[in-house]
Coordinates of C-alpha atoms and ligand atoms in Angstrom, one line a residue:
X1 CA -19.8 -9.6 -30.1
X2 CA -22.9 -8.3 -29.2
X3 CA -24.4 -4.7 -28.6
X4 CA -23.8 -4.5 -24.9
X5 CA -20.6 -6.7 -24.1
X6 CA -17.2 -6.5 -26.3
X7 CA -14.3 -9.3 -25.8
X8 CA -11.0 -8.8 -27.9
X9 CA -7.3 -9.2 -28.2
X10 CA -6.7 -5.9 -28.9
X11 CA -5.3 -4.2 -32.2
X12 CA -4.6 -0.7 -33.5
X13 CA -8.9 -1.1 -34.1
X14 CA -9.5 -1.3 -30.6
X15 CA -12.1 1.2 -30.0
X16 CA -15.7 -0.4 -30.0
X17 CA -17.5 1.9 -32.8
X18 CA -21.1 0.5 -32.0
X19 CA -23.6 3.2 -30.4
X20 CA -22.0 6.1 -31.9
X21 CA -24.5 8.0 -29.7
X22 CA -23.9 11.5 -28.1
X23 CA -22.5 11.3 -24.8
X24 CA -22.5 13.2 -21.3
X25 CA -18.8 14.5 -21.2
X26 CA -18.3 14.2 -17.6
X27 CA -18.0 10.7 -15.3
X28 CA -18.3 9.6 -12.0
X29 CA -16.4 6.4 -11.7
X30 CA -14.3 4.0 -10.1
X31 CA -10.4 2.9 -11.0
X32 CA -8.4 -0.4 -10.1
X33 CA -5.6 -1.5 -11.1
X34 CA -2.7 -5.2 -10.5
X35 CA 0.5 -5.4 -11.3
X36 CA 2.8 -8.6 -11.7
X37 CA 0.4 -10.9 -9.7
X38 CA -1.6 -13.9 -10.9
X39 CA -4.7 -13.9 -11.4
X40 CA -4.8 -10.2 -12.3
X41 CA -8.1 -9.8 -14.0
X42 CA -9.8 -11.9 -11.8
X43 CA -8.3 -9.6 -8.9
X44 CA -9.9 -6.7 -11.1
X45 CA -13.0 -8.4 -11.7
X46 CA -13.4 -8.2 -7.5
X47 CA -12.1 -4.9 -7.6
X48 CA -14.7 -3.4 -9.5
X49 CA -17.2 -5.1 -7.8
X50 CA -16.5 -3.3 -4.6
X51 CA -16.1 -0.1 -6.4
X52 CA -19.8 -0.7 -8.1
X53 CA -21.1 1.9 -6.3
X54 CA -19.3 4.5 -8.3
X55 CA -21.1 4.0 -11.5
X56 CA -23.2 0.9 -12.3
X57 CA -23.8 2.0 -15.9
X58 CA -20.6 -0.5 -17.8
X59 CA -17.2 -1.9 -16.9
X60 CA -14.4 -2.6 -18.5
X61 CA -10.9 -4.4 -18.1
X62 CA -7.5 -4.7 -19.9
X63 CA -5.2 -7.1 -19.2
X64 CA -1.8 -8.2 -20.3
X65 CA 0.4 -10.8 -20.7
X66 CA 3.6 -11.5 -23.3
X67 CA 3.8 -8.3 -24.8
X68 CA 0.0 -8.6 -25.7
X69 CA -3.6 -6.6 -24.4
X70 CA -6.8 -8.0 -23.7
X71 CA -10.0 -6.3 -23.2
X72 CA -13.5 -6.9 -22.0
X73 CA -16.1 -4.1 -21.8
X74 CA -19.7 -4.3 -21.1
X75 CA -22.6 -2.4 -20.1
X76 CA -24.2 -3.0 -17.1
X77 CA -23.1 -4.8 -13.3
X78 CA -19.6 -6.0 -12.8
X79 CA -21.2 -9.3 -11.3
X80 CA -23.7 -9.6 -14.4
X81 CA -21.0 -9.2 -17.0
X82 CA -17.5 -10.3 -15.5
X83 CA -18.0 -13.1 -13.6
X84 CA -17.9 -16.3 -15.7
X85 CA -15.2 -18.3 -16.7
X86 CA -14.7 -17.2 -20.8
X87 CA -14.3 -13.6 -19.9
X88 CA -12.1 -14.3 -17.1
X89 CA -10.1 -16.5 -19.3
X90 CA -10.2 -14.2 -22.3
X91 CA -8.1 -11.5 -20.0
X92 CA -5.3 -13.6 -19.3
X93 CA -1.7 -12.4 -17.7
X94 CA -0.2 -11.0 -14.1
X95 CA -1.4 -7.2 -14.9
X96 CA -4.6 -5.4 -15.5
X97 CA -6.7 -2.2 -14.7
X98 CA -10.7 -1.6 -14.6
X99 CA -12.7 0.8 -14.6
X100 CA -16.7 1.2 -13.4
X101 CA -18.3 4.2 -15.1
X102 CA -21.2 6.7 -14.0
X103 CA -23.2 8.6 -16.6
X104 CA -27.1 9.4 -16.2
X105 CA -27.4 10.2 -19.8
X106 CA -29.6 7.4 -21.4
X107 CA -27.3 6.8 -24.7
X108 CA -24.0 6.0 -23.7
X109 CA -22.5 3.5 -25.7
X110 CA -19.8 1.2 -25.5
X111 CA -17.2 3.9 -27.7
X112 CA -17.1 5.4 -24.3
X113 CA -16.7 2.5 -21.7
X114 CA -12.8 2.6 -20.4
X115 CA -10.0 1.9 -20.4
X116 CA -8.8 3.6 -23.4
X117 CA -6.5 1.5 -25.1
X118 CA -4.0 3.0 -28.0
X119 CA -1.1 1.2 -29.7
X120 CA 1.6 4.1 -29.1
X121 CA 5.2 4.1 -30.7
X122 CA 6.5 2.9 -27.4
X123 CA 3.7 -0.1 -27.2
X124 CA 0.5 -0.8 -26.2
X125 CA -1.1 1.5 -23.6
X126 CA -4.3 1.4 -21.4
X127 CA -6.1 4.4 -19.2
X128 CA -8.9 4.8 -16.9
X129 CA -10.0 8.0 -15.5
X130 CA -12.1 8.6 -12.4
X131 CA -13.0 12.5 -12.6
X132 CA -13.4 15.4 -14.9
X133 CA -11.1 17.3 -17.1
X134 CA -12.4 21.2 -17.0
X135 CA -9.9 22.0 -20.2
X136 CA -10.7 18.4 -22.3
X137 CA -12.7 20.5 -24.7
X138 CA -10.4 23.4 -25.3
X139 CA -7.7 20.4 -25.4
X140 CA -9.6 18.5 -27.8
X141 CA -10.3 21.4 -30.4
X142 CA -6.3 21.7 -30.4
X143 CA -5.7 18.2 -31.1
X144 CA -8.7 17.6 -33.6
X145 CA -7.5 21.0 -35.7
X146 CA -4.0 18.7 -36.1
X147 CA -5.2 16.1 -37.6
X148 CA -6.3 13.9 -34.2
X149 CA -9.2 11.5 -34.4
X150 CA -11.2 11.2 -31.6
X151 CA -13.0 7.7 -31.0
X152 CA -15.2 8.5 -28.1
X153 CA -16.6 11.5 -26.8
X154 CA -15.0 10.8 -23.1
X155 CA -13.0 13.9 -21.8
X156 CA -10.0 10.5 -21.1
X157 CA -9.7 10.3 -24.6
X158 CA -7.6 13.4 -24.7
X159 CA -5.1 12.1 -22.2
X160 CA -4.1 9.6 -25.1
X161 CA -4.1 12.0 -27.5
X162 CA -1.6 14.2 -25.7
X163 CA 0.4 10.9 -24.8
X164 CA 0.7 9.8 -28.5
X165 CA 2.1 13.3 -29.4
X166 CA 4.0 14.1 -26.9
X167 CA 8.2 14.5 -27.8
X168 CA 9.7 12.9 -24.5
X169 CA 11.1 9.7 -25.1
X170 CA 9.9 7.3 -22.5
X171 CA 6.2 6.1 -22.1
X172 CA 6.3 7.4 -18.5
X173 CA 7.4 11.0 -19.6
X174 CA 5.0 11.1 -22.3
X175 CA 2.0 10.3 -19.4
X176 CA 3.8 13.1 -17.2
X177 CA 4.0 15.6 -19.7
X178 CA 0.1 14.8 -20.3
X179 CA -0.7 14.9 -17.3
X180 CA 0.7 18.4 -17.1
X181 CA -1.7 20.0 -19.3
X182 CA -4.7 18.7 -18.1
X183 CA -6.8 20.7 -15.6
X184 CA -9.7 19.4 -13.4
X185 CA -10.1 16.5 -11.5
X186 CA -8.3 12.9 -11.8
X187 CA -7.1 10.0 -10.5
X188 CA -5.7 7.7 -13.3
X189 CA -4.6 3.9 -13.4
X190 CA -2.3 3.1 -16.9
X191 CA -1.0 0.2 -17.4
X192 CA 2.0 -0.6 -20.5
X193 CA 3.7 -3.8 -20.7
X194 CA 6.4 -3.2 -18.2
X195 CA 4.9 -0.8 -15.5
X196 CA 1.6 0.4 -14.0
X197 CA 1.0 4.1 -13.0
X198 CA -1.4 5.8 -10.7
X199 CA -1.8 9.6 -11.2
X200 CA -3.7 12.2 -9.2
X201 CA -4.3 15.7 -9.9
X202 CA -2.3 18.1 -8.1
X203 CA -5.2 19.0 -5.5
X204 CA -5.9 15.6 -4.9
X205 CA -9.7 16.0 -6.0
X206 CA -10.6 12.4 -6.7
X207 CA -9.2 9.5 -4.0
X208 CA -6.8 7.0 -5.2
X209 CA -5.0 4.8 -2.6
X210 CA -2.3 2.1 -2.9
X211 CA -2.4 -1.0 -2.0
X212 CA 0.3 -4.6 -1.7
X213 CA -0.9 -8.4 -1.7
X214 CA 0.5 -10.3 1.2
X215 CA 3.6 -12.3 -1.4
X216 CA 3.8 -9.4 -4.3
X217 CA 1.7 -7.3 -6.8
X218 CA 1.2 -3.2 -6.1
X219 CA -2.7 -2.6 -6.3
X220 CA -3.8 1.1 -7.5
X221 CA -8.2 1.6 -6.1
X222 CA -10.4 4.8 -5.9
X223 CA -11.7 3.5 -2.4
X224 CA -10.1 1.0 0.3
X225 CA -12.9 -0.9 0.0
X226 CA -11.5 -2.6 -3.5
X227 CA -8.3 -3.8 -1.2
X228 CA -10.3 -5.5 1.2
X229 CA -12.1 -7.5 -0.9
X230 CA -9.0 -9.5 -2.7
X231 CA -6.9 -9.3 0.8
X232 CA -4.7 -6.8 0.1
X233 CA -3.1 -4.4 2.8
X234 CA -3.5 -0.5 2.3
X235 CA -0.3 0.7 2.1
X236 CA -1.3 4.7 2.0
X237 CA -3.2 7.1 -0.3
X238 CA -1.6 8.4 -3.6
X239 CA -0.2 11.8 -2.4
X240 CA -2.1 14.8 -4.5
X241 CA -0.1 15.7 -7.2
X242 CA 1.7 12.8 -7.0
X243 CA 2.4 10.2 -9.9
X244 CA 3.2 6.5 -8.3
X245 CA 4.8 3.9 -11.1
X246 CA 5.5 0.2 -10.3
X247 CA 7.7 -1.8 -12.7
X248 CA 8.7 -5.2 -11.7
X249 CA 11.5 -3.6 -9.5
X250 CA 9.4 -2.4 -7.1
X251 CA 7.2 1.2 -6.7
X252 CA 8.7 4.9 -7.8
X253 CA 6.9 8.1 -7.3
X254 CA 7.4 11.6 -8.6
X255 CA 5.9 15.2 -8.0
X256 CA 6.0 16.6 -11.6
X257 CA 3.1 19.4 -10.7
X258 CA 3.8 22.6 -9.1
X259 CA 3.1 22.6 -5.0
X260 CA -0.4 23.4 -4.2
X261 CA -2.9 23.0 -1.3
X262 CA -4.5 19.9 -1.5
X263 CA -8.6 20.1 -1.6
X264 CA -10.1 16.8 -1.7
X265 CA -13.8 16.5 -2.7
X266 CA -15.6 16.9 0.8
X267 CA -18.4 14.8 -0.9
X268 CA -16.6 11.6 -1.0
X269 CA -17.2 11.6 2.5
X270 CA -20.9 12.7 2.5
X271 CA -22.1 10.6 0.1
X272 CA -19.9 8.9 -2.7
X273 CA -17.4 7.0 -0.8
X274 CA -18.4 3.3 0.6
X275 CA -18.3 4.0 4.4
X276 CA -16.4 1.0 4.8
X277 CA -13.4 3.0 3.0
X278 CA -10.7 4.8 4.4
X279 CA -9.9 8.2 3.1
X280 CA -6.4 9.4 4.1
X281 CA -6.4 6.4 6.6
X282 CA -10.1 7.8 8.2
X283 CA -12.9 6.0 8.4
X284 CA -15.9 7.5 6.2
X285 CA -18.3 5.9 8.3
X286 CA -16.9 7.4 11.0
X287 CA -16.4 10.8 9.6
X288 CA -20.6 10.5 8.7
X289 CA -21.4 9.6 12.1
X290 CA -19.4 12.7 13.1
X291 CA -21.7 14.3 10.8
X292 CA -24.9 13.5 12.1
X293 CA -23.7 14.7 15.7
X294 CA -23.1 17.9 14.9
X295 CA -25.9 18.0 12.5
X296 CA -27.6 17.5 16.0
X297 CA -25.6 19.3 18.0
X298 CA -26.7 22.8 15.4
X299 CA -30.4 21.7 15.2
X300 CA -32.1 20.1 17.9
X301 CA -36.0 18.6 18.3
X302 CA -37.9 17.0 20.7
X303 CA -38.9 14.4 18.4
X304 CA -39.7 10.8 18.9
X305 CA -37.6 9.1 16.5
X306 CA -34.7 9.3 14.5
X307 CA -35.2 7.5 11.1
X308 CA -32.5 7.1 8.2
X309 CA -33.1 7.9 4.9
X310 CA -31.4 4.2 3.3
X311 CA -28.6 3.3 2.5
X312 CA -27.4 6.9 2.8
X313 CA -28.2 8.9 5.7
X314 CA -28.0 5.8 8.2
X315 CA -24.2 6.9 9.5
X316 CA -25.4 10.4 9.6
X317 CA -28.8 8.9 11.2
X318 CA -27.0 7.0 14.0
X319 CA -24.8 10.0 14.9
X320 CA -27.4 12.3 15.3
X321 CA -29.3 9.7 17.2
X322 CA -26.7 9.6 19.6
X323 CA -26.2 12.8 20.1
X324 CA -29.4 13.8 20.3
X325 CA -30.2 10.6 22.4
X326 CA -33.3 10.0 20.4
X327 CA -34.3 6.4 19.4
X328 CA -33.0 5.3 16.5
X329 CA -35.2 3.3 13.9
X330 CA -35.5 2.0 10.7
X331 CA -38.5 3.6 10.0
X332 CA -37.9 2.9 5.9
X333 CA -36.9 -0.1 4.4
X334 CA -35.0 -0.3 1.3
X335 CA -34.8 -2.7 -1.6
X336 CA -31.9 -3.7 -2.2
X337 CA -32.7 -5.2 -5.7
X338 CA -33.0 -1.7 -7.6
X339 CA -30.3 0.5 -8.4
X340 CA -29.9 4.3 -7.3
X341 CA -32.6 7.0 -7.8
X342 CA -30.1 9.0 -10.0
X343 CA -29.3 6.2 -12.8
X344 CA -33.1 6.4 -14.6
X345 CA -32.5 8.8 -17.3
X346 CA -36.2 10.5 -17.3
X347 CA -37.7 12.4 -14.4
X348 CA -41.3 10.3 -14.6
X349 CA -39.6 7.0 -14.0
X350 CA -36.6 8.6 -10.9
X351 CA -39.9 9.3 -9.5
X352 CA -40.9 5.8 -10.1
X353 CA -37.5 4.5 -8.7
X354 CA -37.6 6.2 -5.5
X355 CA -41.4 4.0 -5.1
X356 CA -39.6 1.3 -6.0
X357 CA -36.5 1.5 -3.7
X358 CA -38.0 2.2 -0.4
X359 CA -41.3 1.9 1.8
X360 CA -42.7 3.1 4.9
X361 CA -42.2 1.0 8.1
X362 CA -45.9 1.9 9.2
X363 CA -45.5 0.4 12.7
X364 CA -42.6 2.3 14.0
X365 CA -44.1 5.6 12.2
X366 CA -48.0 6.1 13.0
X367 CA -48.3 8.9 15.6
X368 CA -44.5 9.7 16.0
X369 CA -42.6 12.7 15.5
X370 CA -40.0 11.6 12.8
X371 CA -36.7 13.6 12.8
X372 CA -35.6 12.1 8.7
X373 CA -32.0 11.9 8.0
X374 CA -30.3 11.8 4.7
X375 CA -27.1 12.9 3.1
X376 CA -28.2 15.4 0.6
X377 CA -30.9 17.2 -1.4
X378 CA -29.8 17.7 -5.1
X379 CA -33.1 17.7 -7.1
X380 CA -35.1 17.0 -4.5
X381 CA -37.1 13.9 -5.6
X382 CA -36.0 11.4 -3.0
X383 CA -37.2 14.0 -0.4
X384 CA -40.6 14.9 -2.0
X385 CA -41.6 11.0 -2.1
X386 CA -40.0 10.0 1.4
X387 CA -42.0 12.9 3.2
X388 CA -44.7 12.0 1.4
X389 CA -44.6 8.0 2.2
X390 CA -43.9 9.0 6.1
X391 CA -46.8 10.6 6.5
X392 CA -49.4 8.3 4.5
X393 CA -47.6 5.7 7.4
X394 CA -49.4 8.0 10.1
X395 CA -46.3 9.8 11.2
X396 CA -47.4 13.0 13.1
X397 CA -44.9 15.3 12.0
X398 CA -42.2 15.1 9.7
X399 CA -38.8 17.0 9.5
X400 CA -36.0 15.8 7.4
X401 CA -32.3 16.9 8.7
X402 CA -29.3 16.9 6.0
X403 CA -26.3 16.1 6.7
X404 CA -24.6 18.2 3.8
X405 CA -25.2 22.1 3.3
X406 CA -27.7 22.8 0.4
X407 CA -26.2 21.7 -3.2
X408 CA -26.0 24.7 -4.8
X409 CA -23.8 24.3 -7.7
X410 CA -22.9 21.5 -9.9
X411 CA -19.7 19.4 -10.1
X412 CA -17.4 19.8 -12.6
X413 CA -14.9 16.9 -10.9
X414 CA -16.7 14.3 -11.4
X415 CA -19.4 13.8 -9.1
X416 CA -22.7 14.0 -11.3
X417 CA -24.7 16.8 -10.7
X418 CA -27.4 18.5 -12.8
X419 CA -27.1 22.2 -13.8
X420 CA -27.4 24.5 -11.8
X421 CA -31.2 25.3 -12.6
X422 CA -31.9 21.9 -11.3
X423 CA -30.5 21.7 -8.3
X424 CA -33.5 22.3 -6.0
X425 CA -31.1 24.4 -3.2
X426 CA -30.1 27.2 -6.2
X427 CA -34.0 27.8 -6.6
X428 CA -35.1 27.9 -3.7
X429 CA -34.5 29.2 -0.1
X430 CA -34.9 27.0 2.7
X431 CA -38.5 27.6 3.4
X432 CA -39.4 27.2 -0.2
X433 CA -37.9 24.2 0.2
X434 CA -39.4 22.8 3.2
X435 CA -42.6 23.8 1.7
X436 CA -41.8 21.8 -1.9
X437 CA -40.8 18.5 -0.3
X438 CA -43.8 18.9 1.9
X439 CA -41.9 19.0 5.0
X440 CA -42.7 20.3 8.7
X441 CA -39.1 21.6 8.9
X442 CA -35.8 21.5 6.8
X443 CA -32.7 21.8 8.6
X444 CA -29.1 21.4 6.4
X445 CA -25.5 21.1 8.3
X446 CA -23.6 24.6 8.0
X447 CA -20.7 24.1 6.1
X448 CA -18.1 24.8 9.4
X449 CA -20.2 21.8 11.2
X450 CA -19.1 19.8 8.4
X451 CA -15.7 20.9 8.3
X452 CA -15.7 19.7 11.8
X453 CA -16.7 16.6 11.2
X454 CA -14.0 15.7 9.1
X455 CA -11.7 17.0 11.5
X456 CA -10.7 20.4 10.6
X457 CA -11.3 23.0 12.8
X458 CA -13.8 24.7 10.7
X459 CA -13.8 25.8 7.0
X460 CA -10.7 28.1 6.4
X461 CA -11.7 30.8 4.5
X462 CA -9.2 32.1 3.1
X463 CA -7.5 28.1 1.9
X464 CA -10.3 25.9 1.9
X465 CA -9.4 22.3 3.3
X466 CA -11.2 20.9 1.0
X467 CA -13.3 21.0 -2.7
X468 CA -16.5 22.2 -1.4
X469 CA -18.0 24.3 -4.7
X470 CA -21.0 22.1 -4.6
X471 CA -21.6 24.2 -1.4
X472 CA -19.8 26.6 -1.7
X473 CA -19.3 27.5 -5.8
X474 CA -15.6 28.1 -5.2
X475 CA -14.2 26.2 -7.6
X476 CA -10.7 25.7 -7.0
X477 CA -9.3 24.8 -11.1
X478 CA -9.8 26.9 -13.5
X479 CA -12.5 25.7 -15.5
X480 CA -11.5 26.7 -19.1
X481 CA -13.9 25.0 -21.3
X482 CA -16.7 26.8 -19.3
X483 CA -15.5 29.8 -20.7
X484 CA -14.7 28.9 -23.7
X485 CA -16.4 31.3 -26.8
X486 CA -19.8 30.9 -28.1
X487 CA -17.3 29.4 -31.2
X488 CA -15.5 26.5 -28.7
X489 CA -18.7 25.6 -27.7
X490 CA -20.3 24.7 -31.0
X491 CA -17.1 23.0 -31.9
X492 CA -17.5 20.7 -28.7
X493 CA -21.4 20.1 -29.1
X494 CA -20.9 19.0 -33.1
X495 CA -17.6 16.5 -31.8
X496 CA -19.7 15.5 -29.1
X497 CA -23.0 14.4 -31.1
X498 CA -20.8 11.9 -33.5
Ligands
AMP1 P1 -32.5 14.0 -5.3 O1 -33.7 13.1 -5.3 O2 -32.2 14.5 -6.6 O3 -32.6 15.1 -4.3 O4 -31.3 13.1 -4.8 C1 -30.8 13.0 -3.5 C2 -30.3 11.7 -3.2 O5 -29.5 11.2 -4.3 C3 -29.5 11.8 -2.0 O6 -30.2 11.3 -0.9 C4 -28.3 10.9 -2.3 O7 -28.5 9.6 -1.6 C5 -28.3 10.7 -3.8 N1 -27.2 11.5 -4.4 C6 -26.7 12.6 -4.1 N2 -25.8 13.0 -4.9 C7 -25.7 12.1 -5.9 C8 -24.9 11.9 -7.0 N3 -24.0 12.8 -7.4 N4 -25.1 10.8 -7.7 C9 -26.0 9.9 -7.4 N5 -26.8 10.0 -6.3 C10 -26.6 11.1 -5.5

């Protein structure tokens, strides 16, 4: 075993104790999960490498077979860590689950890397979480003032907790019962030796969709894309609210949460989904295309070229090309052997891995009016050292379009967002703006264009359609541990720093 990679049969000592380091509390990742098809963790191993995207810091799988777990964890790339023969062999068995995890904190350690595995009274059990639990803390203090040992400082680790003391006899009911006193954002996978559950939160917050293999095997992914890439069929989306079990008798769902209005996270579709993914059987590629047309049907310009910010604003890019029937080109090219902006931990080296990531396409820019599209502004780094690169090419003028309304607010789903006195859009007004990231103008959708985009109507007011606090700050959970006293608070940050 080394620092960064951890291979074991699992025991009641499962959890990897290296890098006891403080953590971020709050994820953005990726779930998968097999059931009762050969070949499982290599199925998984695929999986997660479709869902890289949502979190490139580790990975992790569980497996089982004969009444006994199996786990591989690593930090780093799915393809980097998962793809040779002794770690596929070492997760043997028809059933597994993975998980690809997010955090932009530099010390997260291995303690923290799902699944969680826990030998429970009624066998072994394994969870990954995608999303963000606004009561874990408040949860936590509970459990830890009985006598609860916490081996991570991941906001998941309460789920087991709450599992393992829970009075309802079956495994199943115990992960119900749980799942009843969470709040926030989730979409679990859990596998136990004899079934395979996928959980969402009662406003459907974070995607989960089910899929089938053409001869057997029930398939639980964050994104469609995860499906696609082993063959499988999409059957449909895991309903909000909805818990979906598959034994080896075939697939059972229940609705153990009270009835609410589902809000999905509206920025799955501007930014964290893979566009090649279907989100309630709609295309996100489409739905950003949508958005780039009537990001240019609200703010036109005469300008001579429509250029993407990549990877992206191209959807958005080519919609509001097409609308605006302004030539589309690809005015910056990207590198494709660097990893996101947002994953270096300090701001002197994001700046760093924005010059690393793209450069100016001098021949298609010198002289030209440059409409610049891209999905979002958070901090406002990418868009300082784009506008900047455009016009050392020789572009004329320079006005970057977004396809989202201004991030004002942070996540706390699961989507990773800084504080609040980070995000550039809560500092400033638009003008400022435009004037930090050196810009001739800044235009940002309004949040009813992007509700149309989707396909609703408009925003509703009153019963939002979807989660849109980033734009919005209505946050539609309560968010307990955010108002927790002064007293919670230091309890959390001394069982956070272990
Ligand atoms: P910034 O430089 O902080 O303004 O980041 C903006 C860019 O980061 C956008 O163009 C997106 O492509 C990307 N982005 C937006 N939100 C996130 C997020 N939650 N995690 C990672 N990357 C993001």
């Amino acid at each position: 075993m080394t620092d960064h990679v951890s291979s074991s049969k699992l025991s009641p000592a499962h959890l990897d104790t290296h890098q006891l380091d403080s953590d971020k509390f709050n994820d953005e990742c990726g779930v998968f999960g097999v059931f009762a098809t050969p070949e499982a963790s290599t199925h998984t191993v695929l999986g997660l490498h479709a869902l890289q995207h949502r979190g490139q810091e580790a990975a992790g799988i569980v497996s089982h077979a004969d009444g006994q777990f199996y786990s591989h964890k690593s930090l780093g790339h799915v393809a980097d860590n998962f793809n040779t023969e002794p770690v596929i062999e070492s997760l043997p068995g028809d059933s597994a689950i993975g998980h690809v995890r997010y955090s932009t904190s530099g010390g997260a350690g291995l303690r923290n890397v799902q699944p969680l595995f826990a030998d429970l009274a009624r066998g072994g059990f394994a969870v990954c979480h995608n999303g963000n639990l606004t009561n874990a803390l408040t949860l936590k203090k509970q459990l830890v003032n009985k006598g609860a040992i916490f081996q991570s400082t991941s906001d998941s680790e309460v789920v087991i907790h709450l599992i393992a003391t829970s009075t309802y006899p079956s495994l199943q009911d115990k992960f119900i019962d749980a799942m009843r006193r969470v709040e926030g954002a989730f979409a679990f996978v859990a596998l136990s030796q004899d079934c395979l559950i996928g959980a969402r939160d009662p406003l459907g917050v974070r995607p989960l969709v089910i899929g089938k293999l053409p001869h057997d095997g029930y398939i639980f992914a964050s994104e469609t894309c995860a499906l696609d890439i082993i063959g499988a069929d999409f059957i449909r989306d895991v309903e909000p609210g909805e818990v979906v079990t598959v034994t080896k008798d075939g697939m059972t769902s229940v609705k153990p949460f009270p009835a609410s209005s589902p809000r999905p996270c509206i920025f799955e579709h501007v930014y964290f989904s893979r566009p090649d993914s279907l989100t309630n059987g709609t295309s996100i590629y489409k739905v950003r295309k949508n958005i780039g047309k009537e990001l240019a049907k609200e703010c036109k310009l005469d300008a001579d070229l429509v250029v993407p910010v990549p990877d992206s604003g191209v959807p958005a890019a080519i919609g509001y090309a097409q609308e605006a029937g302004i030539p589309f080109e690809l005015g910056i090219i990207r590198n494709h052997y660097v990893g996101r902006t947002f994953i270096e931990p300090s701001d002197t080296i994001r700046h760093l891995g924005v010059k690393l990531k793209h450069n100016a396409n001098r021949g298609e820019l010198e002289g030209k009016i440059v409409v610049l599209v891209d999905d979002s502004i958070v901090r406002g780094t990418t868009s300082v050292k784009i506008v900047d690169m455009v016009r050392q090419a020789g572009a004329k003028e320079v006005h970057m379009y977004i396809a989202s309304p201004p991030t004002t607010n942070p996540c706390f789903y699961g989507v990773d967002t800084p504080d609040k006195d980070k995000l550039l859009a809560s500092r400033m007004s638009i003008d400022e703006m435009a004037e930090h990231i050196g810009a001739d103008s800044l235009k940002f959708i309004s949040i009813d264009g992007l509700y149309r985009a989707v396909g609703e109507g408009g925003r509703n007011n009153k019963i939002p359609q979807y989660c849109d606090a980033c734009f919005s700050g209505e946050y539609p959970t309560q968010l307990t541990d955010n108002n927790a006293s002064d007293d919670d608070k230091q309890f959390s940050l001394l069982t956070d720093s272990h």
